[in-house]
Amino acid sequence: MIAAPTLSRYFFKRYIITSVWFLLGVCGIIFLADFSETSRRMSGFVGYSVTGGLLMSALRLPLILQQTIPTLTLFIGMTTLIALNRRSELVVTRAAGLSVWQFVLPFVAGAFVIGIVTTTVINPLGAWGQDLATSMETDWRKASNASKPSNFLPWLRQIDGDSDTVIGAKSFDNGGTRLFNVVVFHFDKNGRITLRQDADSATLENGYWKLNNVLDTRTDAPASRKETAQVRTNLKQEFLQESLSKPESVAFFNILRKIEVARSFGISTKALETQFHSLLSLPLLLVAMTLIAATVSLRFSRMAQSRSVILGGIVCGFVLYVVSVLVKAFGSSGVVPPFVAVWIPVIVALALGATILLHQEDG
């Protein structure tokens, strides 16, 4: 009779070893791809070096790796179970009287551990690394007089007494306190534009924005250029940092504090709440992926069904990616409450995996 604790430790060890090899392989691919892209985009900047590019790719690695963990866990579970099946170890385990739930438990525990490590270690490390990588890129761009393009364009409206101003920029730095390629629109009481100011950059000072290399355009006077100009503001640095920060760049342990600060400024916290619940539910999501991997791997034979197993893994990974993107989009936009949007798919995936295993085991 095989001792269950000894067998469980053996299966758990096999799962962890497979996970390490998968993670090393994926990290290598991510690192090489990111370094190649970094070199292509930044090799012409002043201050850039191969060492700096390697360091930047290493700093970005944890955050990128975090996005691949759910799909990666699915393939880790499939690979481990298929390898055990091909070596007839699962057949011997069943012959010893252990049910599918007993020998799947070590793999579930391994997936749960990976989820906890991802949430508590990889995510904070990724957020820290992303901040440093962004600072490095900003320094290189400043030295080369090149602003950083951004898909997220900040538009800020500030009303202070009789002053109604809208500020836009193509990119920003330092949590939104420094803007690049800035345009400022001044409105009168009737909502008509009285002045447009175009500036190379704007820096938030105490009570005002300092504009550099400014072009003033008025409706009743010729355009004029100034070296500097000031625009009065009541915006605070903390407000800008919360309104312009991306949820993916916030460490798990700081999200709740960020949510409280954002609420104090009246900023929507849906995206931050969605990110928090996504990280909180990640261990259970990985457990669900492991159960699904077991459903397509336990009946694998030596010579047949390889195509169906690979196809099943690809389909599951694709569905997982699509669902995760949709869930975050719905939760972040407020269409669905973040808690419901994140946890319902996890619960459904767990129930689906358990149901299929029950059907395969007990008919």
Short mmCIF file of C-alpha atoms in Angstrom, two decimals:
data_model
loop_
_atom_site.label_atom_id
_atom_site.label_comp_id
_atom_site.label_asym_id
_atom_site.label_seq_id
_atom_site.Cartn_x
_atom_site.Cartn_y
_atom_site.Cartn_z
CA MET A 1 0.00 0.00 0.00
CA ILE A 2 1.41 3.38 -0.98
CA ALA A 3 1.53 5.93 1.80
CA ALA A 4 -0.68 8.88 0.79
CA PRO A 5 1.49 11.61 2.42
CA THR A 6 4.61 10.32 0.66
CA LEU A 7 2.82 10.15 -2.69
CA SER A 8 1.36 13.63 -2.18
CA ARG A 9 4.80 15.07 -1.50
CA TYR A 10 6.13 13.35 -4.62
CA PHE A 11 3.34 14.76 -6.81
CA PHE A 12 3.74 18.21 -5.25
CA LYS A 13 7.49 18.11 -5.90
CA ARG A 14 6.93 17.09 -9.52
CA TYR A 15 4.45 19.95 -9.96
CA ILE A 16 6.81 22.54 -8.48
CA ILE A 17 9.76 21.33 -10.58
CA THR A 18 7.65 21.54 -13.73
CA SER A 19 6.48 25.00 -12.71
CA VAL A 20 10.05 26.21 -12.21
CA TRP A 21 11.10 25.00 -15.66
CA PHE A 22 8.05 26.60 -17.28
CA LEU A 23 8.63 29.88 -15.45
CA LEU A 24 12.31 29.95 -16.39
CA GLY A 25 11.48 29.31 -20.03
CA VAL A 26 8.76 31.96 -20.18
CA CYS A 27 10.94 34.47 -18.31
CA GLY A 28 13.70 33.92 -20.85
CA ILE A 29 11.35 34.48 -23.78
CA ILE A 30 9.82 37.59 -22.20
CA PHE A 31 13.23 39.00 -21.31
CA LEU A 32 14.66 38.53 -24.80
CA ALA A 33 11.57 39.91 -26.51
CA ASP A 34 11.38 42.95 -24.23
CA PHE A 35 15.11 43.66 -24.53
CA SER A 36 14.87 43.48 -28.32
CA GLU A 37 11.94 45.92 -28.34
CA THR A 38 13.64 48.23 -25.82
CA SER A 39 16.81 48.33 -27.90
CA ARG A 40 14.84 49.10 -31.04
CA ARG A 41 12.95 52.01 -29.47
CA MET A 42 15.62 53.54 -27.23
CA SER A 43 19.01 52.77 -28.74
CA GLY A 44 19.18 56.31 -30.15
CA PHE A 45 18.60 58.05 -26.82
CA VAL A 46 21.41 59.81 -24.97
CA GLY A 47 22.45 57.75 -21.96
CA TYR A 48 21.13 54.45 -23.27
CA SER A 49 23.46 51.46 -23.04
CA VAL A 50 23.19 47.72 -23.43
CA THR A 51 23.56 47.35 -19.66
CA GLY A 52 20.77 49.86 -19.10
CA GLY A 53 18.53 48.06 -21.59
CA LEU A 54 19.15 44.72 -19.89
CA LEU A 55 18.36 46.27 -16.51
CA MET A 56 15.15 47.85 -17.80
CA SER A 57 13.96 44.54 -19.28
CA ALA A 58 14.75 42.78 -15.99
CA LEU A 59 12.74 45.40 -14.07
CA ARG A 60 9.75 44.99 -16.39
CA LEU A 61 9.88 41.20 -16.32
CA PRO A 62 7.77 40.53 -13.14
CA LEU A 63 4.85 42.68 -14.28
CA ILE A 64 4.74 41.04 -17.71
CA LEU A 65 5.16 37.58 -16.19
CA GLN A 66 2.19 38.21 -13.92
CA GLN A 67 -0.10 38.51 -16.94
CA THR A 68 0.90 35.04 -18.18
CA ILE A 69 0.52 33.16 -14.87
CA PRO A 70 -3.12 31.95 -15.30
CA THR A 71 -2.57 30.48 -18.77
CA LEU A 72 0.85 29.20 -17.72
CA THR A 73 -0.68 27.36 -14.77
CA LEU A 74 -3.07 25.59 -17.10
CA PHE A 75 -0.22 24.23 -19.20
CA ILE A 76 1.86 23.36 -16.13
CA GLY A 77 -0.97 21.20 -14.81
CA MET A 78 -1.50 19.54 -18.19
CA THR A 79 2.20 18.84 -18.68
CA THR A 80 2.65 17.37 -15.21
CA LEU A 81 -0.38 15.09 -15.43
CA ILE A 82 0.42 13.96 -18.98
CA ALA A 83 3.99 13.09 -17.94
CA LEU A 84 2.73 11.07 -14.97
CA ASN A 85 0.18 9.31 -17.17
CA ARG A 86 2.72 8.37 -19.81
CA ARG A 87 4.93 6.80 -17.15
CA SER A 88 1.89 4.90 -15.79
CA GLU A 89 2.34 6.52 -12.36
CA LEU A 90 -1.30 7.59 -12.22
CA VAL A 91 -2.37 4.04 -13.13
CA VAL A 92 -0.37 2.69 -10.21
CA THR A 93 -1.86 5.37 -7.96
CA ARG A 94 -5.39 4.37 -8.89
CA ALA A 95 -4.51 0.71 -8.37
CA ALA A 96 -3.36 1.60 -4.85
CA GLY A 97 -6.91 2.74 -4.05
CA LEU A 98 -6.55 6.54 -4.26
CA SER A 99 -9.34 8.52 -5.87
CA VAL A 100 -8.85 11.32 -8.36
CA TRP A 101 -9.45 13.89 -5.62
CA GLN A 102 -6.64 12.52 -3.50
CA PHE A 103 -3.92 12.63 -6.13
CA VAL A 104 -5.14 15.91 -7.70
CA LEU A 105 -4.91 17.65 -4.31
CA PRO A 106 -1.08 18.18 -4.49
CA PHE A 107 -1.46 19.88 -7.88
CA VAL A 108 -4.25 22.07 -6.51
CA ALA A 109 -2.04 22.98 -3.54
CA GLY A 110 0.83 23.82 -5.89
CA ALA A 111 -1.39 26.09 -7.99
CA PHE A 112 -2.69 27.81 -4.85
CA VAL A 113 0.89 28.45 -3.67
CA ILE A 114 1.81 29.91 -7.07
CA GLY A 115 -1.21 32.20 -6.85
CA ILE A 116 -0.23 33.46 -3.39
CA VAL A 117 3.36 34.04 -4.49
CA THR A 118 2.16 35.92 -7.58
CA THR A 119 -0.14 38.17 -5.55
CA THR A 120 2.18 38.88 -2.63
CA VAL A 121 5.63 38.77 -4.26
CA ILE A 122 5.57 39.04 -8.05
CA ASN A 123 2.93 41.79 -8.18
CA PRO A 124 4.63 44.18 -5.69
CA LEU A 125 7.99 43.43 -7.31
CA GLY A 126 6.48 44.16 -10.73
CA ALA A 127 4.98 47.48 -9.57
CA TRP A 128 8.31 48.52 -8.05
CA GLY A 129 10.24 47.48 -11.15
CA GLN A 130 7.83 49.26 -13.48
CA ASP A 131 8.29 52.52 -11.55
CA LEU A 132 12.08 52.27 -11.82
CA ALA A 133 11.91 51.33 -15.51
CA THR A 134 9.64 54.31 -16.21
CA SER A 135 12.06 56.62 -14.39
CA MET A 136 14.98 55.27 -16.45
CA GLU A 137 13.11 55.81 -19.69
CA THR A 138 12.11 59.34 -18.62
CA ASP A 139 15.75 60.23 -17.88
CA TRP A 140 16.86 58.98 -21.28
CA ARG A 141 14.10 60.89 -23.03
CA LYS A 142 14.87 64.08 -21.12
CA ALA A 143 18.54 63.82 -22.07
CA SER A 144 17.48 63.40 -25.71
CA ASN A 145 14.77 66.10 -25.56
CA ALA A 146 12.14 63.52 -26.52
CA SER A 147 8.80 63.27 -24.75
CA LYS A 148 7.20 59.96 -24.04
CA PRO A 149 4.13 59.15 -26.14
CA SER A 150 1.20 57.77 -24.20
CA ASN A 151 -2.04 56.03 -25.11
CA PHE A 152 -3.55 57.54 -21.97
CA LEU A 153 -3.86 61.29 -22.59
CA PRO A 154 -4.60 63.38 -19.50
CA TRP A 155 -7.26 66.09 -19.70
CA LEU A 156 -7.77 68.06 -16.51
CA ARG A 157 -10.44 70.65 -15.80
CA GLN A 158 -9.98 73.11 -12.97
CA ILE A 159 -12.47 75.71 -11.76
CA ASP A 160 -11.20 78.27 -9.26
CA GLY A 161 -13.47 81.26 -8.70
CA ASP A 162 -13.94 83.00 -12.04
CA SER A 163 -11.21 80.90 -13.65
CA ASP A 164 -12.34 77.94 -15.79
CA THR A 165 -9.43 76.11 -17.42
CA VAL A 166 -8.94 72.84 -19.27
CA ILE A 167 -5.40 71.44 -19.53
CA GLY A 168 -4.43 68.68 -21.94
CA ALA A 169 -1.13 66.96 -22.66
CA LYS A 170 0.29 64.23 -24.90
CA SER A 171 2.27 62.66 -22.07
CA PHE A 172 3.07 63.10 -18.40
CA ASP A 173 5.64 62.21 -15.77
CA ASN A 174 6.09 62.23 -11.98
CA GLY A 175 2.54 61.10 -11.32
CA GLY A 176 1.02 63.83 -13.50
CA THR A 177 2.86 66.79 -11.93
CA ARG A 178 4.91 67.30 -15.10
CA LEU A 179 3.16 67.44 -18.48
CA PHE A 180 4.63 67.49 -21.98
CA ASN A 181 3.26 69.03 -25.22
CA VAL A 182 0.68 70.95 -23.24
CA VAL A 183 -2.37 72.88 -24.41
CA VAL A 184 -4.38 75.10 -22.02
CA PHE A 185 -7.85 76.50 -22.83
CA HIS A 186 -9.22 79.44 -20.79
CA PHE A 187 -13.01 79.97 -20.77
CA ASP A 188 -15.12 82.95 -19.77
CA LYS A 189 -18.37 82.83 -17.78
CA ASN A 190 -20.34 82.06 -20.94
CA GLY A 191 -18.17 79.04 -21.79
CA ARG A 192 -16.36 80.72 -24.70
CA ILE A 193 -12.63 80.28 -25.23
CA THR A 194 -10.75 83.50 -24.46
CA LEU A 195 -7.17 82.23 -24.55
CA ARG A 196 -5.28 79.19 -25.80
CA GLN A 197 -1.77 78.48 -24.54
CA ASP A 198 0.52 75.89 -26.16
CA ALA A 199 3.62 74.96 -24.18
CA ASP A 200 6.44 72.46 -24.42
CA SER A 201 5.95 71.42 -20.79
CA ALA A 202 4.13 72.31 -17.60
CA THR A 203 5.16 71.70 -13.99
CA LEU A 204 2.79 71.79 -11.03
CA GLU A 205 4.06 74.21 -8.41
CA ASN A 206 2.44 75.44 -5.21
CA GLY A 207 -0.86 76.88 -6.43
CA TYR A 208 -0.03 77.26 -10.10
CA TRP A 209 1.16 75.52 -13.28
CA LYS A 210 4.46 76.77 -14.65
CA LEU A 211 4.42 76.68 -18.45
CA ASN A 212 7.63 76.66 -20.49
CA ASN A 213 8.07 78.04 -24.03
CA VAL A 214 4.48 79.25 -24.31
CA LEU A 215 2.54 80.40 -27.37
CA ASP A 216 -0.47 82.58 -26.42
CA THR A 217 -3.33 82.72 -28.93
CA ARG A 218 -6.22 85.13 -28.28
CA THR A 219 -9.37 85.84 -30.24
CA ASP A 220 -8.79 89.60 -30.21
CA ALA A 221 -4.99 89.89 -30.50
CA PRO A 222 -2.06 88.47 -32.48
CA ALA A 223 -0.31 85.38 -31.15
CA SER A 224 2.69 85.97 -28.89
CA ARG A 225 5.40 83.75 -27.43
CA LYS A 226 6.76 83.77 -23.88
CA GLU A 227 9.51 81.84 -22.18
CA THR A 228 7.37 81.05 -19.12
CA ALA A 229 3.83 81.63 -17.91
CA GLN A 230 1.77 80.76 -14.86
CA VAL A 231 -1.74 79.31 -14.72
CA ARG A 232 -3.45 79.41 -11.33
CA THR A 233 -4.73 76.06 -10.07
CA ASN A 234 -6.26 74.44 -7.00
CA LEU A 235 -5.18 70.94 -8.01
CA LYS A 236 -3.07 69.00 -5.53
CA GLN A 237 -0.25 66.61 -6.31
CA GLU A 238 -2.02 63.76 -4.51
CA PHE A 239 -5.13 64.27 -6.65
CA LEU A 240 -3.13 64.02 -9.87
CA GLN A 241 -1.26 60.93 -8.72
CA GLU A 242 -4.52 59.14 -7.94
CA SER A 243 -6.45 60.25 -11.02
CA LEU A 244 -3.65 59.42 -13.48
CA SER A 245 -2.23 56.27 -11.90
CA LYS A 246 -2.85 52.97 -13.66
CA PRO A 247 -4.22 50.11 -11.52
CA GLU A 248 -1.72 47.62 -12.99
CA SER A 249 1.18 49.69 -11.64
CA VAL A 250 -0.10 49.68 -8.05
CA ALA A 251 1.24 47.00 -5.69
CA PHE A 252 -1.31 44.68 -4.07
CA PHE A 253 -0.55 45.90 -0.54
CA ASN A 254 -1.05 49.54 -1.57
CA ILE A 255 -4.33 49.20 -3.46
CA LEU A 256 -6.65 49.62 -0.47
CA ARG A 257 -4.84 52.80 0.58
CA LYS A 258 -5.04 54.08 -3.00
CA ILE A 259 -8.77 53.38 -3.03
CA GLU A 260 -9.29 55.37 0.18
CA VAL A 261 -7.28 58.33 -1.11
CA ALA A 262 -9.07 58.28 -4.48
CA ARG A 263 -12.46 58.25 -2.76
CA SER A 264 -11.46 61.23 -0.63
CA PHE A 265 -10.90 63.20 -3.86
CA GLY A 266 -14.11 61.96 -5.44
CA ILE A 267 -12.27 59.90 -8.08
CA SER A 268 -13.84 56.68 -9.40
CA THR A 269 -12.26 53.62 -7.79
CA LYS A 270 -13.84 50.96 -10.01
CA ALA A 271 -10.58 50.15 -11.82
CA LEU A 272 -8.62 49.89 -8.57
CA GLU A 273 -11.31 47.71 -6.97
CA THR A 274 -11.32 45.44 -10.01
CA GLN A 275 -7.54 45.09 -9.83
CA PHE A 276 -7.70 44.34 -6.10
CA HIS A 277 -10.31 41.60 -6.49
CA SER A 278 -8.44 40.17 -9.50
CA LEU A 279 -5.28 39.75 -7.41
CA LEU A 280 -7.24 38.50 -4.39
CA SER A 281 -9.02 35.84 -6.45
CA LEU A 282 -5.92 34.77 -8.39
CA PRO A 283 -5.04 31.73 -6.19
CA LEU A 284 -8.54 30.31 -6.63
CA LEU A 285 -8.46 31.06 -10.34
CA LEU A 286 -5.25 29.04 -10.66
CA VAL A 287 -6.90 26.20 -8.73
CA ALA A 288 -9.77 26.29 -11.23
CA MET A 289 -7.31 26.18 -14.14
CA THR A 290 -5.60 23.17 -12.56
CA LEU A 291 -8.92 21.34 -12.24
CA ILE A 292 -9.67 22.08 -15.89
CA ALA A 293 -6.20 20.84 -16.83
CA ALA A 294 -6.94 17.62 -14.96
CA THR A 295 -10.16 17.10 -16.90
CA VAL A 296 -8.30 17.06 -20.25
CA SER A 297 -5.21 15.19 -19.05
CA LEU A 298 -6.21 12.33 -16.77
CA ARG A 299 -7.47 10.11 -19.59
CA PHE A 300 -4.42 10.75 -21.76
CA SER A 301 -2.93 7.54 -23.16
CA ARG A 302 0.55 6.79 -24.43
CA MET A 303 -0.16 7.01 -28.17
CA ALA A 304 -3.56 8.67 -28.69
CA GLN A 305 -5.48 11.86 -27.90
CA SER A 306 -2.44 14.14 -28.01
CA ARG A 307 -4.10 16.46 -30.50
CA SER A 308 -7.28 16.74 -28.49
CA VAL A 309 -5.32 17.51 -25.31
CA ILE A 310 -3.27 20.23 -26.99
CA LEU A 311 -6.36 21.69 -28.64
CA GLY A 312 -8.23 21.63 -25.34
CA GLY A 313 -5.40 23.49 -23.63
CA ILE A 314 -5.24 26.12 -26.36
CA VAL A 315 -9.00 26.67 -26.28
CA CYS A 316 -9.03 26.93 -22.48
CA GLY A 317 -6.16 29.41 -22.54
CA PHE A 318 -7.85 31.52 -25.20
CA VAL A 319 -11.17 31.54 -23.32
CA LEU A 320 -9.36 32.46 -20.11
CA TYR A 321 -7.66 35.41 -21.78
CA VAL A 322 -10.87 36.71 -23.37
CA VAL A 323 -12.86 36.34 -20.16
CA SER A 324 -10.18 38.06 -18.05
CA VAL A 325 -10.05 41.02 -20.45
CA LEU A 326 -13.84 41.34 -20.57
CA VAL A 327 -14.14 41.01 -16.80
CA LYS A 328 -11.63 43.77 -16.16
CA ALA A 329 -13.27 46.00 -18.76
CA PHE A 330 -16.76 45.56 -17.29
CA GLY A 331 -15.57 45.97 -13.70
CA SER A 332 -13.32 48.96 -14.41
CA SER A 333 -16.03 50.81 -16.34
CA GLY A 334 -18.62 50.24 -13.62
CA VAL A 335 -21.02 48.30 -15.85
CA VAL A 336 -20.79 45.42 -13.39
CA PRO A 337 -19.75 45.73 -9.71
CA PRO A 338 -16.04 44.84 -9.46
CA PHE A 339 -16.65 42.11 -6.86
CA VAL A 340 -19.27 40.40 -9.01
CA ALA A 341 -17.33 40.84 -12.25
CA VAL A 342 -14.19 39.20 -10.86
CA TRP A 343 -15.49 36.48 -8.55
CA ILE A 344 -18.34 35.05 -10.63
CA PRO A 345 -16.04 33.72 -13.42
CA VAL A 346 -13.73 32.19 -10.79
CA ILE A 347 -16.60 30.42 -9.06
CA VAL A 348 -17.99 29.20 -12.39
CA ALA A 349 -14.57 27.89 -13.45
CA LEU A 350 -14.15 26.05 -10.12
CA ALA A 351 -17.60 24.53 -10.37
CA LEU A 352 -17.05 23.52 -14.00
CA GLY A 353 -13.75 21.79 -13.27
CA ALA A 354 -15.12 19.98 -10.24
CA THR A 355 -18.26 18.89 -12.10
CA ILE A 356 -16.32 17.42 -15.03
CA LEU A 357 -13.97 15.56 -12.68
CA LEU A 358 -16.96 14.18 -10.76
CA HIS A 359 -18.49 12.98 -14.00
CA GLN A 360 -15.25 11.32 -15.13
CA GLU A 361 -14.63 9.71 -11.76
CA ASP A 362 -18.11 8.60 -10.73
CA GLY A 363 -19.98 8.69 -14.05
#
